[in-house]
Short mmCIF file of C-alpha atoms in Angstrom, two decimals:
data_model
loop_
_atom_site.label_atom_id
_atom_site.label_comp_id
_atom_site.label_asym_id
_atom_site.label_seq_id
_atom_site.Cartn_x
_atom_site.Cartn_y
_atom_site.Cartn_z
CA UNK J 1 -0.01 -0.02 0.00
CA UNK J 2 1.13 3.55 -0.60
CA UNK J 3 2.27 5.91 2.16
CA UNK J 4 -1.04 7.86 1.94
CA UNK J 5 -2.81 7.88 5.28
CA UNK J 6 -6.01 5.96 6.04
CA UNK J 7 -9.48 7.52 5.84
CA UNK J 8 -10.96 5.47 8.75
CA UNK J 9 -9.58 3.31 11.52
CA UNK J 10 -11.50 0.51 13.30
CA UNK J 11 -10.88 -0.45 16.95
CA UNK J 12 -11.92 -4.01 17.50
CA UNK J 13 -11.23 -6.62 14.75
CA UNK J 14 -13.73 -9.28 15.74
CA UNK J 15 -16.12 -10.60 13.18
CA UNK J 16 -18.20 -7.35 12.86
CA UNK J 17 -15.24 -4.91 12.96
CA UNK J 18 -13.20 -6.95 10.47
CA UNK J 19 -16.21 -7.49 8.12
CA UNK J 20 -17.02 -3.77 8.04
CA UNK J 21 -13.40 -2.85 7.29
CA UNK J 22 -13.25 -5.42 4.48
CA UNK J 23 -16.51 -3.92 3.10
CA UNK J 24 -14.89 -0.50 3.05
CA UNK J 25 -11.73 -1.82 1.45
CA UNK J 26 -13.85 -3.49 -1.28
CA UNK J 27 -15.30 -0.14 -2.07
CA UNK J 28 -11.90 1.47 -2.61
CA UNK J 29 -11.39 3.15 0.82
CA UNK J 30 -8.05 2.96 2.47
CA UNK J 31 -8.72 1.76 6.02
CA UNK J 32 -6.91 0.35 9.03
CA UNK J 33 -7.69 -1.59 12.13
CA UNK J 34 -6.47 -1.82 15.76
CA UNK J 35 -6.62 -4.84 18.03
CA UNK J 36 -4.49 -6.14 20.88
CA UNK J 37 -4.86 -9.65 19.61
CA UNK J 38 -2.11 -10.15 16.94
CA UNK J 39 -4.05 -13.03 15.43
CA UNK J 40 -6.97 -10.73 14.55
CA UNK J 41 -4.58 -8.18 13.07
CA UNK J 42 -3.05 -10.93 10.91
CA UNK J 43 -6.53 -12.14 9.92
CA UNK J 44 -7.53 -8.66 8.71
CA UNK J 45 -4.47 -8.26 6.55
CA UNK J 46 -4.73 -11.75 5.13
CA UNK J 47 -8.39 -11.35 4.17
CA UNK J 48 -7.93 -7.82 2.83
CA UNK J 49 -5.20 -8.87 0.45
CA UNK J 50 -3.23 -5.78 1.09
CA UNK J 51 -6.17 -3.43 1.00
CA UNK J 52 -6.29 -2.75 4.80
CA UNK J 53 -3.62 -2.44 7.44
CA UNK J 54 -3.75 -3.84 10.95
CA UNK J 55 -2.05 -2.36 14.00
CA UNK J 56 -1.38 -3.47 17.58
CA UNK J 57 -0.05 -0.04 18.67
CA UNK J 58 -2.71 2.62 19.36
CA UNK J 59 -0.29 5.57 18.74
CA UNK J 60 0.97 4.10 15.44
CA UNK J 61 -2.67 3.45 14.44
CA UNK J 62 -3.72 7.02 15.21
CA UNK J 63 -0.65 8.62 13.56
CA UNK J 64 -1.48 6.95 10.27
CA UNK J 65 -5.03 8.30 10.00
CA UNK J 66 -5.66 11.32 7.80
CA UNK J 67 -7.20 14.40 9.47
CA UNK J 68 -9.83 14.96 10.65
CA UNK J 69 -9.34 11.46 11.98
CA UNK J 70 -12.33 9.13 11.98
CA UNK J 71 -12.08 6.25 14.46
CA UNK J 72 -14.79 3.69 14.78
CA UNK J 73 -15.18 1.28 17.66
CA UNK J 74 -16.80 -2.18 17.55
CA UNK J 75 -16.27 -3.52 21.03
CA UNK J 76 -18.75 -4.82 23.65
CA UNK J 77 -21.07 -2.16 25.05
CA UNK J 78 -20.42 -0.79 28.53
CA UNK J 79 -16.96 -0.43 30.23
CA UNK J 80 -15.04 -1.66 27.13
CA UNK J 81 -16.18 1.42 25.18
CA UNK J 82 -15.12 3.79 27.96
CA UNK J 83 -11.77 1.90 28.16
CA UNK J 84 -11.18 2.44 24.40
CA UNK J 85 -12.14 6.08 24.58
CA UNK J 86 -9.74 6.60 27.55
CA UNK J 87 -6.93 5.12 25.46
CA UNK J 88 -7.73 6.76 22.11
CA UNK J 89 -9.09 10.19 22.93
CA UNK J 90 -5.79 11.61 24.34
CA UNK J 91 -4.12 10.74 21.00
CA UNK J 92 -6.75 12.71 18.94
CA UNK J 93 -6.86 16.37 18.06
CA UNK J 94 -9.74 18.85 18.14
CA UNK J 95 -12.23 18.13 15.34
CA UNK J 96 -11.50 14.40 15.19
CA UNK J 97 -14.36 11.96 15.22
CA UNK J 98 -15.00 8.86 17.43
CA UNK J 99 -17.85 6.47 16.40
CA UNK J 100 -19.28 3.74 18.67
CA UNK J 101 -20.85 1.08 16.44
CA UNK J 102 -22.03 -1.16 19.27
CA UNK J 103 -25.43 -1.42 21.02
CA UNK J 104 -24.65 1.05 23.76
CA UNK J 105 -27.29 2.19 26.23
CA UNK J 106 -28.45 5.60 24.97
CA UNK J 107 -27.70 7.55 28.12
CA UNK J 108 -24.08 6.27 28.00
CA UNK J 109 -23.92 7.75 24.52
CA UNK J 110 -25.28 11.12 25.82
CA UNK J 111 -22.61 11.15 28.56
CA UNK J 112 -19.79 10.30 26.15
CA UNK J 113 -21.08 12.90 23.62
CA UNK J 114 -20.87 15.68 26.17
CA UNK J 115 -17.60 14.59 27.71
CA UNK J 116 -15.87 14.46 24.37
CA UNK J 117 -17.51 17.66 23.03
CA UNK J 118 -15.82 19.43 26.00
CA UNK J 119 -12.56 18.17 24.64
CA UNK J 120 -13.31 19.42 21.13
CA UNK J 121 -13.96 15.85 19.79
CA UNK J 122 -17.03 14.68 17.91
CA UNK J 123 -18.73 11.54 19.22
CA UNK J 124 -21.24 9.37 17.31
CA UNK J 125 -23.39 6.49 18.59
CA UNK J 126 -24.18 4.50 15.48
CA UNK J 127 -26.47 1.48 15.41
CA UNK J 128 -25.37 -1.14 12.87
CA UNK J 129 -27.79 -3.94 11.88
CA UNK J 130 -27.40 -6.96 9.67
CA UNK J 131 -25.04 -9.23 11.52
CA UNK J 132 -21.84 -10.52 10.00
CA UNK J 133 -23.29 -10.93 6.51
CA UNK J 134 -24.74 -7.40 6.63
CA UNK J 135 -21.41 -5.88 7.82
CA UNK J 136 -19.60 -7.60 5.02
CA UNK J 137 -22.06 -7.17 2.20
CA UNK J 138 -24.14 -4.11 3.23
CA UNK J 139 -25.67 -3.18 6.59
CA UNK J 140 -28.27 -0.69 7.71
CA UNK J 141 -26.56 2.03 9.77
CA UNK J 142 -28.05 4.57 12.13
CA UNK J 143 -25.59 7.27 13.04
CA UNK J 144 -26.34 10.08 15.57
CA UNK J 145 -24.19 13.04 16.60
CA UNK J 146 -22.99 16.27 15.06
CA UNK J 147 -24.50 16.60 11.49
CA UNK J 148 -21.48 18.44 10.13
CA UNK J 149 -19.01 15.90 11.55
CA UNK J 150 -21.06 13.20 9.84
CA UNK J 151 -20.05 14.60 6.52
CA UNK J 152 -16.55 13.32 7.10
CA UNK J 153 -17.76 9.70 7.01
CA UNK J 154 -20.89 9.95 5.03
CA UNK J 155 -19.29 8.94 1.65
CA UNK J 156 -17.84 5.85 3.29
CA UNK J 157 -21.04 4.75 4.99
CA UNK J 158 -23.22 5.41 1.94
CA UNK J 159 -20.89 3.38 -0.20
CA UNK J 160 -20.87 0.30 2.09
CA UNK J 161 -24.50 0.31 3.24
CA UNK J 162 -27.13 -1.97 1.77
CA UNK J 163 -29.01 -0.46 -1.20
CA UNK J 164 -32.72 -0.66 -1.92
CA UNK J 165 -33.83 0.82 -5.28
CA UNK J 166 -30.43 2.60 -5.37
CA UNK J 167 -30.94 4.31 -1.99
CA UNK J 168 -28.28 3.59 0.71
CA UNK J 169 -29.63 2.25 3.98
CA UNK J 170 -27.93 4.82 6.08
CA UNK J 171 -28.85 8.39 7.02
CA UNK J 172 -28.07 10.93 9.66
CA UNK J 173 -30.50 10.09 12.49
CA UNK J 174 -30.30 13.03 14.89
CA UNK J 175 -28.21 14.60 17.69
CA UNK J 176 -26.68 12.97 20.74
CA UNK J 177 -27.83 9.39 21.26
CA UNK J 178 -30.51 9.40 18.53
CA UNK J 179 -28.66 6.64 16.61
CA UNK J 180 -28.38 4.32 19.48
CA UNK J 181 -31.98 4.98 20.52
CA UNK J 182 -33.27 4.12 17.02
CA UNK J 183 -31.18 0.95 16.93
CA UNK J 184 -32.52 -0.10 20.33
CA UNK J 185 -36.16 0.22 19.21
CA UNK J 186 -35.19 -1.57 15.98
CA UNK J 187 -34.03 -4.45 18.22
CA UNK J 188 -37.29 -4.25 20.23
CA UNK J 189 -39.28 -4.63 17.06
CA UNK J 190 -37.03 -7.57 16.18
CA UNK J 191 -37.77 -9.26 19.49
CA UNK J 192 -41.53 -8.84 18.90
CA UNK J 193 -41.51 -10.34 15.36
CA UNK J 194 -39.27 -13.21 16.38
CA UNK J 195 -41.71 -14.09 19.22
CA UNK J 196 -44.69 -13.93 16.86
CA UNK J 197 -42.88 -16.26 14.43
CA UNK J 198 -42.01 -18.63 17.30
CA UNK J 199 -45.71 -18.70 18.24
CA UNK J 200 -46.64 -19.35 14.69
CA UNK J 201 -44.27 -22.31 14.83
CA UNK J 202 -46.01 -23.43 18.06
CA UNK J 203 -49.38 -23.30 16.33
CA UNK J 204 -48.22 -25.19 13.25
CA UNK J 205 -46.50 -27.85 15.34
CA UNK J 206 -48.96 -28.50 18.19
CA UNK J 207 -52.20 -27.20 16.58
CA UNK J 208 -51.85 -28.42 13.04
CA UNK J 209 -49.34 -31.25 13.45
CA UNK J 210 -47.15 -29.98 10.51
CA UNK J 211 -43.78 -31.55 9.89
CA UNK J 212 -40.62 -29.47 9.31
CA UNK J 213 -40.88 -29.98 5.57
CA UNK J 214 -44.49 -28.79 5.60
CA UNK J 215 -43.53 -25.68 7.62
CA UNK J 216 -40.73 -25.06 5.19
CA UNK J 217 -43.21 -25.03 2.32
CA UNK J 218 -45.56 -22.67 4.15
CA UNK J 219 -42.84 -20.21 5.00
CA UNK J 220 -41.42 -20.44 1.51
CA UNK J 221 -44.81 -19.47 0.10
CA UNK J 222 -45.16 -16.69 2.67
CA UNK J 223 -41.81 -15.24 1.82
CA UNK J 224 -42.96 -14.81 -1.73
CA UNK J 225 -45.88 -12.60 -0.65
CA UNK J 226 -46.61 -9.66 1.65
CA UNK J 227 -44.79 -11.36 4.58
CA UNK J 228 -41.52 -11.29 2.59
CA UNK J 229 -38.74 -10.42 5.13
CA UNK J 230 -35.40 -11.47 6.38
CA UNK J 231 -36.84 -13.15 9.51
CA UNK J 232 -39.39 -15.19 7.47
CA UNK J 233 -36.67 -16.12 5.07
CA UNK J 234 -34.23 -17.44 7.68
CA UNK J 235 -37.10 -19.27 9.50
CA UNK J 236 -37.92 -21.01 6.17
CA UNK J 237 -34.29 -22.20 5.91
CA UNK J 238 -34.26 -23.37 9.63
CA UNK J 239 -37.24 -25.66 8.90
CA UNK J 240 -35.16 -27.47 6.23
CA UNK J 241 -31.84 -27.73 8.13
CA UNK J 242 -30.95 -31.27 9.19
CA UNK J 243 -28.51 -32.37 11.90
CA UNK J 244 -25.40 -33.74 10.15
CA UNK J 245 -25.15 -36.78 12.52
CA UNK J 246 -28.70 -37.89 13.02
CA UNK J 247 -30.33 -36.58 9.84
CA UNK J 248 -33.20 -35.14 11.88
CA UNK J 249 -34.43 -31.59 11.95
CA UNK J 250 -31.77 -29.62 13.90
CA UNK J 251 -34.45 -27.36 15.28
CA UNK J 252 -35.89 -30.36 17.19
CA UNK J 253 -32.51 -30.86 18.98
CA UNK J 254 -32.16 -27.25 20.19
CA UNK J 255 -32.92 -26.51 23.83
CA UNK J 256 -35.96 -24.17 24.30
CA UNK J 257 -34.19 -21.49 26.38
CA UNK J 258 -33.81 -18.18 24.53
CA UNK J 259 -30.99 -15.77 25.34
CA UNK J 260 -30.74 -12.03 24.90
CA UNK J 261 -28.25 -9.22 25.03
CA UNK J 262 -30.46 -6.62 26.67
CA UNK J 263 -31.60 -4.29 23.96
CA UNK J 264 -35.17 -5.73 24.05
CA UNK J 265 -35.34 -5.23 27.78
CA UNK J 266 -34.06 -1.66 27.44
CA UNK J 267 -36.77 -0.97 24.92
CA UNK J 268 -39.52 -2.24 27.36
CA UNK J 269 -37.99 -0.29 30.26
CA UNK J 270 -37.69 2.99 28.45
CA UNK J 271 -41.11 2.69 26.96
CA UNK J 272 -42.52 2.50 30.46
CA UNK J 273 -40.45 5.56 31.35
CA UNK J 274 -42.08 7.34 28.42
CA UNK J 275 -45.49 5.99 29.58
CA UNK J 276 -46.02 4.52 26.12
CA UNK J 277 -47.38 0.94 25.65
CA UNK J 278 -45.50 -1.58 23.48
CA UNK J 279 -47.12 -4.80 24.75
CA UNK J 280 -46.07 -7.07 21.86
CA UNK J 281 -42.45 -6.18 22.46
CA UNK J 282 -42.93 -6.48 26.27
CA UNK J 283 -44.43 -9.94 25.85
CA UNK J 284 -41.53 -11.05 23.71
CA UNK J 285 -38.98 -10.00 26.38
CA UNK J 286 -41.04 -11.72 29.09
CA UNK J 287 -41.23 -15.01 27.10
CA UNK J 288 -37.46 -15.12 26.69
CA UNK J 289 -37.21 -14.64 30.45
CA UNK J 290 -39.76 -17.36 31.12
CA UNK J 291 -38.05 -19.72 28.78
CA UNK J 292 -35.07 -19.68 31.08
CA UNK J 293 -37.13 -21.37 33.90
CA UNK J 294 -36.92 -24.79 32.28
CA UNK J 295 -37.03 -26.77 35.55
CA UNK J 296 -40.13 -25.01 36.78
CA UNK J 297 -41.82 -25.36 33.37
CA UNK J 298 -41.08 -29.10 33.33
CA UNK J 299 -42.57 -29.54 36.83
CA UNK J 300 -45.65 -27.49 35.91
CA UNK J 301 -46.05 -29.50 32.68
CA UNK J 302 -46.27 -32.75 34.79
CA UNK J 303 -48.79 -31.21 37.13
CA UNK J 304 -51.03 -29.34 34.62
CA UNK J 305 -51.03 -31.79 31.81
CA UNK J 306 -52.06 -30.37 28.50
CA UNK J 307 -55.11 -31.77 26.70
CA UNK J 308 -55.58 -32.31 23.07
CA UNK J 309 -54.17 -29.30 21.24
CA UNK J 310 -55.08 -30.32 17.73
CA UNK J 311 -57.17 -27.68 16.03
CA UNK J 312 -60.48 -28.91 14.68
CA UNK J 313 -60.26 -26.99 11.41
CA UNK J 314 -59.59 -27.22 7.74
CA UNK J 315 -55.78 -27.07 7.57
CA UNK J 316 -55.37 -25.15 4.43
CA UNK J 317 -58.01 -22.55 5.51
CA UNK J 318 -56.45 -22.12 8.87
CA UNK J 319 -53.00 -21.58 7.39
CA UNK J 320 -54.52 -18.82 5.28
CA UNK J 321 -55.93 -17.25 8.51
CA UNK J 322 -52.64 -17.71 10.22
CA UNK J 323 -50.86 -15.78 7.46
CA UNK J 324 -53.36 -12.97 8.01
CA UNK J 325 -52.75 -13.07 11.80
CA UNK J 326 -49.03 -12.96 11.44
CA UNK J 327 -49.15 -10.10 8.92
CA UNK J 328 -51.61 -8.21 11.20
CA UNK J 329 -49.41 -8.74 14.23
CA UNK J 330 -46.24 -7.64 12.39
CA UNK J 331 -47.97 -4.49 11.34
CA UNK J 332 -48.98 -3.70 14.88
CA UNK J 333 -45.50 -4.50 16.27
CA UNK J 334 -43.83 -2.07 13.79
CA UNK J 335 -46.53 0.45 14.69
CA UNK J 336 -45.68 0.14 18.41
CA UNK J 337 -42.00 0.70 17.67
CA UNK J 338 -42.62 3.69 15.42
CA UNK J 339 -44.93 5.24 18.04
CA UNK J 340 -42.16 4.89 20.68
CA UNK J 341 -39.71 6.59 18.32
CA UNK J 342 -42.11 9.46 17.66
CA UNK J 343 -42.65 9.97 21.47
CA UNK J 344 -38.90 9.70 22.25
CA UNK J 345 -38.19 12.21 19.52
CA UNK J 346 -40.36 14.79 21.34
CA UNK J 347 -38.99 13.84 24.74
CA UNK J 348 -35.23 14.02 23.77
CA UNK J 349 -35.44 16.56 20.94
CA UNK J 350 -34.10 14.09 18.40
CA UNK J 351 -36.11 15.43 15.59
CA UNK J 352 -36.40 12.06 14.05
CA UNK J 353 -37.47 11.75 10.40
CA UNK J 354 -39.77 8.70 10.59
CA UNK J 355 -39.95 8.22 6.82
CA UNK J 356 -36.16 8.10 6.57
CA UNK J 357 -35.89 5.54 9.38
CA UNK J 358 -38.32 3.32 7.53
CA UNK J 359 -36.33 3.89 4.36
CA UNK J 360 -32.96 2.73 5.77
CA UNK J 361 -34.64 -0.28 7.47
CA UNK J 362 -35.83 -1.64 4.13
CA UNK J 363 -32.46 -3.31 3.45
CA UNK J 364 -29.45 -4.65 5.38
CA UNK J 365 -31.10 -4.90 8.79
CA UNK J 366 -32.63 -7.82 10.65
CA UNK J 367 -36.19 -6.36 10.54
CA UNK J 368 -36.11 -5.51 6.79
CA UNK J 369 -39.41 -6.51 5.09
CA UNK J 370 -41.69 -5.61 2.27
CA UNK J 371 -44.01 -3.88 4.75
CA UNK J 372 -41.43 -1.23 5.50
CA UNK J 373 -42.13 0.28 2.10
CA UNK J 374 -45.69 0.81 3.27
CA UNK J 375 -44.38 2.46 6.53
CA UNK J 376 -42.12 4.71 4.44
CA UNK J 377 -45.00 5.83 2.22
CA UNK J 378 -47.29 6.52 5.23
CA UNK J 379 -44.71 8.79 6.92
CA UNK J 380 -43.64 10.37 3.58
CA UNK J 381 -47.33 11.33 3.07
CA UNK J 382 -47.70 12.64 6.66
CA UNK J 383 -44.46 13.38 8.47
CA UNK J 384 -46.36 14.20 11.69
CA UNK J 385 -48.58 11.02 11.62
CA UNK J 386 -49.19 10.39 15.33
CA UNK J 387 -49.60 6.59 14.99
CA UNK J 388 -48.95 4.27 12.05
CA UNK J 389 -52.35 2.57 12.41
CA UNK J 390 -54.09 5.96 11.69
CA UNK J 391 -52.82 5.83 8.08
CA UNK J 392 -55.49 5.12 5.54
CA UNK J 393 -53.31 2.69 3.50
CA UNK J 394 -52.36 0.77 6.69
CA UNK J 395 -56.07 0.70 7.67
CA UNK J 396 -56.95 -1.20 4.47
CA UNK J 397 -54.40 -3.91 5.31
CA UNK J 398 -55.64 -4.13 8.84
CA UNK J 399 -59.23 -4.52 7.68
CA UNK J 400 -58.15 -7.29 5.45
CA UNK J 401 -56.40 -9.30 8.13
CA UNK J 402 -58.33 -8.75 11.37
CA UNK J 403 -60.82 -11.65 10.75
CA UNK J 404 -57.93 -14.14 10.52
CA UNK J 405 -56.32 -12.62 13.57
CA UNK J 406 -59.46 -13.13 15.66
CA UNK J 407 -59.94 -16.63 14.41
CA UNK J 408 -56.43 -17.71 15.19
CA UNK J 409 -56.34 -16.12 18.66
CA UNK J 410 -59.77 -17.55 19.76
CA UNK J 411 -59.07 -21.07 18.35
CA UNK J 412 -55.57 -21.30 19.99
CA UNK J 413 -56.81 -20.02 23.35
CA UNK J 414 -59.64 -22.51 23.34
CA UNK J 415 -57.10 -25.35 22.83
CA UNK J 416 -54.62 -24.15 25.35
CA UNK J 417 -51.90 -23.28 22.78
CA UNK J 418 -49.74 -20.47 24.30
CA UNK J 419 -49.79 -17.37 22.08
CA UNK J 420 -48.94 -14.44 24.48
CA UNK J 421 -47.62 -12.14 21.79
CA UNK J 422 -50.59 -12.78 19.46
CA UNK J 423 -53.04 -12.27 22.23
CA UNK J 424 -51.59 -9.13 23.65
CA UNK J 425 -51.28 -7.67 20.12
CA UNK J 426 -54.98 -8.18 19.45
CA UNK J 427 -55.87 -6.65 22.87
CA UNK J 428 -53.66 -3.67 22.17
CA UNK J 429 -55.39 -3.09 18.85
CA UNK J 430 -58.86 -3.39 20.42
CA UNK J 431 -57.99 -0.91 23.24
CA UNK J 432 -56.36 1.48 20.75
CA UNK J 433 -59.63 1.65 18.80
CA UNK J 434 -61.68 2.17 21.94
CA UNK J 435 -62.80 5.79 22.18
CA UNK J 436 -63.78 5.18 25.81
CA UNK J 437 -61.80 2.81 27.97
CA UNK J 438 -62.89 1.51 31.50
CA UNK J 439 -60.07 3.65 32.97
CA UNK J 440 -62.78 5.96 34.48
CA UNK J 441 -63.40 3.11 36.95
CA UNK J 442 -59.66 3.11 37.93
CA UNK J 443 -59.82 6.82 38.56
CA UNK J 444 -62.95 6.34 40.75
CA UNK J 445 -61.15 3.61 42.74
CA UNK J 446 -58.06 5.75 43.15
CA UNK J 447 -60.14 8.63 44.50
CA UNK J 448 -62.07 6.28 46.84
CA UNK J 449 -59.01 4.81 48.58
CA UNK J 450 -56.59 7.64 48.19
CA UNK J 451 -58.41 10.85 47.46
CA UNK J 452 -56.37 11.19 44.27
CA UNK J 453 -59.17 13.16 42.59
CA UNK J 454 -60.61 12.67 39.12
CA UNK J 455 -61.73 14.70 36.15
CA UNK J 456 -65.31 14.80 34.64
CA UNK J 457 -66.48 14.79 31.10
CA UNK J 458 -69.25 17.39 31.92
CA UNK J 459 -67.24 19.94 33.86
CA UNK J 460 -63.69 21.41 34.08
CA UNK J 461 -61.40 20.92 37.00
CA UNK J 462 -60.42 18.25 39.57
CA UNK J 463 -63.05 16.63 41.76
CA UNK J 464 -63.09 14.37 44.85
CA UNK J 465 -66.07 12.40 46.25
CA UNK J 466 -66.87 11.00 49.65
CA UNK J 467 -67.55 7.61 48.29
CA UNK J 468 -68.44 5.96 51.60
CA UNK J 469 -70.60 8.29 53.60
CA UNK J 470 -70.32 5.97 56.60
CA UNK J 471 -66.55 6.06 56.73
#
């Protein structure tokens, strides 16, 4: 390589960091990487075929970056990010840029943003979605920070991002922690859809008695229609994957305890702080937690034995209704996530462009789907749309799937098939379309036992009643 300096340096040459660097090198950018593990440094240079340089020395790494320097970190969220900043920041000059590409908690990003701003450095929290394949071939990226500083790296990120209809799946998200916040909600939506697909598998297996091959065929057909998405696609492939030793479906040999890295939990926690309901996502987090209590579930299964779960229905017709139910539930899950982003934008002054977020999620990321085009069009038409389900185009799709949703939920509940995400999604929708909720009774109860007062629909002000005249 020539003596010309590098346009971007990556700290952390694990699978994601190395894959992103190789992607950049493939697009003609001269890049470098830093890692304390010499094997990872060697692996980068070997795979890059001379198009990227690896370093073990932080000073040498920084000295060989062109100014303003752009340094990206792909290390585990938490203390590791602070440790890298503590090592790298003193080597940087005013105007240089540090980018955190991990799933950091958004308040950590706000803190780092302010601390580094005081030192004259630009800090970006950037969500990166797509996994190893996305990083290597084209991810979806969500950078948040100073918009002028973003211009330093914008040509690189637009070049390496996934493309849909020629549009790069990356855009400036907003100030401070906006990028990390949007990625967190992306992951929350991901949790919700994964749980819905898992429950669909449960229905097909226990309710319809379908084999892996039959489920493969159903998901193959679904992925050619309106459910077309990355998660449906990989689920299709899972239903066809056989264990090399036994020749049986590998899925049947996997323990039913789901793990997580925390972003789904953060989404639920922060939604509660915002006083905004996202029950489908909440349910998905809760079910991963419940899955870990395998011993208790095994004991309960022995005590409360399940009856016949086979659905008394025409199989083909029910699968049609199940497709409607899954599409309905996916629409509502996306709607909950977008509603949370809109509310957080007001709360944190992110000034999020909802149509642009939908645009960059159409490709590269884990929740990419055909339906995101509908979301993009809805927010493009009305940038201040308060809730996605209020869009007329989305309403037509809801109207066309609600009957299947009600049939699936009622049939499964009657047979004892666990569908918590489906059930809570339907209840959320039914409450959302209720002009008058029974919350007036809760207000009356609160006033009765605690004199918390209530409001009336026929008069202004706050009121309190002596509910028990004998007290």
